[in-house]
Amino acid sequence: MRLSSRLSLTQQSALLLLVFFILFELLVVSAITYFLMVPMARRSAADLAGLMTLSAQTWSELPPVTRPAFEIELARSHALALRAEPPHNAEPPSWREPYLRFLVASLSVRVGGPVATSREEIRGGTNGSGRHSLPAMDVCR
């Protein structure tokens, strides 16, 4: 081995320790992601899907006079917007995040059918940026 003849015993030990520390770090990150972060994201997406379906059911059961107040409260408290019609000029989704895939899957299970997704630009936001990009869901039955 030519590599060992160039490096001292201390340098070889340090290099070996460095490799083991990097491998250990990768193992820990993988375990935390698989056993902690992915289940949390799934549960969070299921909770949001439950809120979304409950909001849509509640909105449809409300008298038309009280629907605007419910929409305002839903937007203020949960940053959700309900629409009777699908968005106009909707673009196909460009996101690949696992959380949004979990959300679509959970919505599909809750409504009992496929959920079509699209991307919509919302202007005039309240956080100062004035532009938001949110996924819009259309339930296909």
PDB file of C-alpha atoms in Angstrom:
ATOM      1  CA  MET A   1       0.000   0.000   0.000  1.00  0.00           C
ATOM      2  CA  ARG A   2       1.595   3.202  -1.099  1.00  0.00           C
ATOM      3  CA  LEU A   3      -0.969   5.377   0.752  1.00  0.00           C
ATOM      4  CA  SER A   4       0.012   4.029   4.151  1.00  0.00           C
ATOM      5  CA  SER A   5       3.705   4.560   3.458  1.00  0.00           C
ATOM      6  CA  ARG A   6       3.139   8.283   2.822  1.00  0.00           C
ATOM      7  CA  LEU A   7       0.936   8.926   5.846  1.00  0.00           C
ATOM      8  CA  SER A   8       2.055   8.649   9.419  1.00  0.00           C
ATOM      9  CA  LEU A   9       0.181   6.448  11.869  1.00  0.00           C
ATOM     10  CA  THR A  10      -1.489   9.528  13.396  1.00  0.00           C
ATOM     11  CA  GLN A  11      -2.641  10.737   9.987  1.00  0.00           C
ATOM     12  CA  GLN A  12      -3.970   7.290   9.093  1.00  0.00           C
ATOM     13  CA  SER A  13      -5.905   7.143  12.368  1.00  0.00           C
ATOM     14  CA  ALA A  14      -7.294  10.635  11.831  1.00  0.00           C
ATOM     15  CA  LEU A  15      -8.381   9.765   8.298  1.00  0.00           C
ATOM     16  CA  LEU A  16     -10.019   6.558   9.488  1.00  0.00           C
ATOM     17  CA  LEU A  17     -11.845   8.422  12.258  1.00  0.00           C
ATOM     18  CA  LEU A  18     -12.998  11.055   9.777  1.00  0.00           C
ATOM     19  CA  VAL A  19     -14.471   8.394   7.490  1.00  0.00           C
ATOM     20  CA  PHE A  20     -16.270   6.695  10.402  1.00  0.00           C
ATOM     21  CA  PHE A  21     -17.628  10.029  11.705  1.00  0.00           C
ATOM     22  CA  ILE A  22     -18.987  10.924   8.262  1.00  0.00           C
ATOM     23  CA  LEU A  23     -20.592   7.485   7.893  1.00  0.00           C
ATOM     24  CA  PHE A  24     -22.077   7.761  11.388  1.00  0.00           C
ATOM     25  CA  GLU A  25     -23.426  11.225  10.582  1.00  0.00           C
ATOM     26  CA  LEU A  26     -25.065   9.949   7.395  1.00  0.00           C
ATOM     27  CA  LEU A  27     -26.586   7.037   9.300  1.00  0.00           C
ATOM     28  CA  VAL A  28     -28.006   9.328  11.992  1.00  0.00           C
ATOM     29  CA  VAL A  29     -29.437  11.782   9.446  1.00  0.00           C
ATOM     30  CA  SER A  30     -31.037   8.919   7.526  1.00  0.00           C
ATOM     31  CA  ALA A  31     -32.539   7.426  10.678  1.00  0.00           C
ATOM     32  CA  ILE A  32     -33.912  10.772  11.874  1.00  0.00           C
ATOM     33  CA  THR A  33     -35.414  11.465   8.469  1.00  0.00           C
ATOM     34  CA  TYR A  34     -36.993   8.018   8.111  1.00  0.00           C
ATOM     35  CA  PHE A  35     -38.204   7.481  11.678  1.00  0.00           C
ATOM     36  CA  LEU A  36     -39.048  11.054  12.743  1.00  0.00           C
ATOM     37  CA  MET A  37     -39.438  13.582   9.952  1.00  0.00           C
ATOM     38  CA  VAL A  38     -41.365  11.480   7.405  1.00  0.00           C
ATOM     39  CA  PRO A  39     -43.980  10.257   9.944  1.00  0.00           C
ATOM     40  CA  MET A  40     -44.371  13.835  11.245  1.00  0.00           C
ATOM     41  CA  ALA A  41     -44.901  15.116   7.701  1.00  0.00           C
ATOM     42  CA  ARG A  42     -47.461  12.374   6.992  1.00  0.00           C
ATOM     43  CA  ARG A  43     -49.374  13.153  10.192  1.00  0.00           C
ATOM     44  CA  SER A  44     -49.251  16.888   9.569  1.00  0.00           C
ATOM     45  CA  ALA A  45     -50.509  16.415   6.006  1.00  0.00           C
ATOM     46  CA  ALA A  46     -53.319  14.185   7.286  1.00  0.00           C
ATOM     47  CA  ASP A  47     -54.296  16.855   9.833  1.00  0.00           C
ATOM     48  CA  LEU A  48     -54.326  19.577   7.173  1.00  0.00           C
ATOM     49  CA  ALA A  49     -56.359  17.354   4.845  1.00  0.00           C
ATOM     50  CA  GLY A  50     -58.850  16.832   7.663  1.00  0.00           C
ATOM     51  CA  LEU A  51     -59.117  20.576   8.233  1.00  0.00           C
ATOM     52  CA  MET A  52     -59.553  21.192   4.514  1.00  0.00           C
ATOM     53  CA  THR A  53     -62.297  18.583   4.078  1.00  0.00           C
ATOM     54  CA  LEU A  54     -64.097  19.660   7.266  1.00  0.00           C
ATOM     55  CA  SER A  55     -63.950  23.297   6.126  1.00  0.00           C
ATOM     56  CA  ALA A  56     -65.382  22.411   2.724  1.00  0.00           C
ATOM     57  CA  GLN A  57     -68.177  20.352   4.306  1.00  0.00           C
ATOM     58  CA  THR A  58     -68.985  23.108   6.797  1.00  0.00           C
ATOM     59  CA  TRP A  59     -68.998  25.754   4.050  1.00  0.00           C
ATOM     60  CA  SER A  60     -71.414  23.716   1.914  1.00  0.00           C
ATOM     61  CA  GLU A  61     -73.802  23.270   4.852  1.00  0.00           C
ATOM     62  CA  LEU A  62     -73.820  26.953   5.845  1.00  0.00           C
ATOM     63  CA  PRO A  63     -76.535  29.277   4.607  1.00  0.00           C
ATOM     64  CA  PRO A  64     -75.265  31.533   1.780  1.00  0.00           C
ATOM     65  CA  VAL A  65     -75.556  34.610   4.011  1.00  0.00           C
ATOM     66  CA  THR A  66     -72.996  33.349   6.558  1.00  0.00           C
ATOM     67  CA  ARG A  67     -70.491  31.887   4.076  1.00  0.00           C
ATOM     68  CA  PRO A  68     -68.456  35.121   3.599  1.00  0.00           C
ATOM     69  CA  ALA A  69     -67.854  35.437   7.351  1.00  0.00           C
ATOM     70  CA  PHE A  70     -66.737  31.805   7.489  1.00  0.00           C
ATOM     71  CA  GLU A  71     -64.394  32.346   4.526  1.00  0.00           C
ATOM     72  CA  ILE A  72     -62.838  35.398   6.187  1.00  0.00           C
ATOM     73  CA  GLU A  73     -62.315  33.559   9.477  1.00  0.00           C
ATOM     74  CA  LEU A  74     -60.864  30.541   7.679  1.00  0.00           C
ATOM     75  CA  ALA A  75     -58.433  32.756   5.760  1.00  0.00           C
ATOM     76  CA  ARG A  76     -57.469  34.733   8.860  1.00  0.00           C
ATOM     77  CA  SER A  77     -57.071  31.786  11.245  1.00  0.00           C
ATOM     78  CA  HIS A  78     -55.772  29.043   8.950  1.00  0.00           C
ATOM     79  CA  ALA A  79     -54.648  30.755   5.708  1.00  0.00           C
ATOM     80  CA  LEU A  80     -57.101  28.638   3.701  1.00  0.00           C
ATOM     81  CA  ALA A  81     -59.348  29.892   0.915  1.00  0.00           C
ATOM     82  CA  LEU A  82     -62.461  28.126  -0.322  1.00  0.00           C
ATOM     83  CA  ARG A  83     -63.696  28.437  -3.878  1.00  0.00           C
ATOM     84  CA  ALA A  84     -66.832  27.106  -5.528  1.00  0.00           C
ATOM     85  CA  GLU A  85     -65.079  27.028  -8.923  1.00  0.00           C
ATOM     86  CA  PRO A  86     -61.636  25.683  -9.848  1.00  0.00           C
ATOM     87  CA  PRO A  87     -59.025  28.405 -10.410  1.00  0.00           C
ATOM     88  CA  HIS A  88     -58.893  30.053 -13.832  1.00  0.00           C
ATOM     89  CA  ASN A  89     -55.619  29.841 -15.791  1.00  0.00           C
ATOM     90  CA  ALA A  90     -54.324  27.177 -13.415  1.00  0.00           C
ATOM     91  CA  GLU A  91     -50.855  25.846 -14.114  1.00  0.00           C
ATOM     92  CA  PRO A  92     -49.777  22.262 -13.484  1.00  0.00           C
ATOM     93  CA  PRO A  93     -47.979  21.824 -10.158  1.00  0.00           C
ATOM     94  CA  SER A  94     -44.231  22.346 -10.260  1.00  0.00           C
ATOM     95  CA  TRP A  95     -43.503  21.199  -6.714  1.00  0.00           C
ATOM     96  CA  ARG A  96     -41.924  17.903  -5.776  1.00  0.00           C
ATOM     97  CA  GLU A  97     -41.886  18.182  -2.005  1.00  0.00           C
ATOM     98  CA  PRO A  98     -42.900  15.033  -0.131  1.00  0.00           C
ATOM     99  CA  TYR A  99     -45.233  16.982   2.180  1.00  0.00           C
ATOM    100  CA  LEU A 100     -47.440  18.106  -0.695  1.00  0.00           C
ATOM    101  CA  ARG A 101     -47.523  14.570  -2.090  1.00  0.00           C
ATOM    102  CA  PHE A 102     -48.586  13.340   1.365  1.00  0.00           C
ATOM    103  CA  LEU A 103     -51.297  16.038   1.434  1.00  0.00           C
ATOM    104  CA  VAL A 104     -52.699  15.042  -1.965  1.00  0.00           C
ATOM    105  CA  ALA A 105     -52.679  11.358  -0.980  1.00  0.00           C
ATOM    106  CA  SER A 106     -54.447  12.087   2.302  1.00  0.00           C
ATOM    107  CA  LEU A 107     -57.047  14.255   0.560  1.00  0.00           C
ATOM    108  CA  SER A 108     -57.662  11.489  -1.970  1.00  0.00           C
ATOM    109  CA  VAL A 109     -58.270   9.002   0.840  1.00  0.00           C
ATOM    110  CA  ARG A 110     -60.613  11.387   2.677  1.00  0.00           C
ATOM    111  CA  VAL A 111     -62.767  12.274  -0.327  1.00  0.00           C
ATOM    112  CA  GLY A 112     -62.730   8.756  -1.716  1.00  0.00           C
ATOM    113  CA  GLY A 113     -61.439   9.668  -5.156  1.00  0.00           C
ATOM    114  CA  PRO A 114     -58.621  11.311  -7.040  1.00  0.00           C
ATOM    115  CA  VAL A 115     -57.744  14.923  -6.304  1.00  0.00           C
ATOM    116  CA  ALA A 116     -56.475  17.075  -9.160  1.00  0.00           C
ATOM    117  CA  THR A 117     -53.884  19.662  -8.188  1.00  0.00           C
ATOM    118  CA  SER A 118     -52.838  22.884  -9.823  1.00  0.00           C
ATOM    119  CA  ARG A 119     -50.770  25.942  -9.039  1.00  0.00           C
ATOM    120  CA  GLU A 120     -52.331  29.367  -8.587  1.00  0.00           C
ATOM    121  CA  GLU A 121     -50.780  32.802  -8.149  1.00  0.00           C
ATOM    122  CA  ILE A 122     -52.462  34.833  -5.406  1.00  0.00           C
ATOM    123  CA  ARG A 123     -51.757  38.573  -5.396  1.00  0.00           C
ATOM    124  CA  GLY A 124     -52.193  41.081  -2.595  1.00  0.00           C
ATOM    125  CA  GLY A 125     -50.988  39.028   0.342  1.00  0.00           C
ATOM    126  CA  THR A 126     -50.891  40.257   3.918  1.00  0.00           C
ATOM    127  CA  ASN A 127     -47.247  39.519   4.696  1.00  0.00           C
ATOM    128  CA  GLY A 128     -45.856  42.292   2.552  1.00  0.00           C
ATOM    129  CA  SER A 129     -44.615  40.188  -0.350  1.00  0.00           C
ATOM    130  CA  GLY A 130     -47.833  40.676  -2.331  1.00  0.00           C
ATOM    131  CA  ARG A 131     -47.422  37.392  -4.198  1.00  0.00           C
ATOM    132  CA  HIS A 132     -48.144  33.872  -3.066  1.00  0.00           C
ATOM    133  CA  SER A 133     -48.093  30.577  -4.859  1.00  0.00           C
ATOM    134  CA  LEU A 134     -50.370  27.948  -3.416  1.00  0.00           C
ATOM    135  CA  PRO A 135     -51.568  24.547  -4.530  1.00  0.00           C
ATOM    136  CA  ALA A 136     -55.236  24.457  -5.475  1.00  0.00           C
ATOM    137  CA  MET A 137     -57.143  21.196  -5.201  1.00  0.00           C
ATOM    138  CA  ASP A 138     -60.124  20.114  -7.268  1.00  0.00           C
ATOM    139  CA  VAL A 139     -61.969  17.026  -6.097  1.00  0.00           C
ATOM    140  CA  CYS A 140     -62.917  14.723  -8.968  1.00  0.00           C
ATOM    141  CA  ARG A 141     -65.769  12.335  -8.177  1.00  0.00           C
TER     142      ARG A 141
END
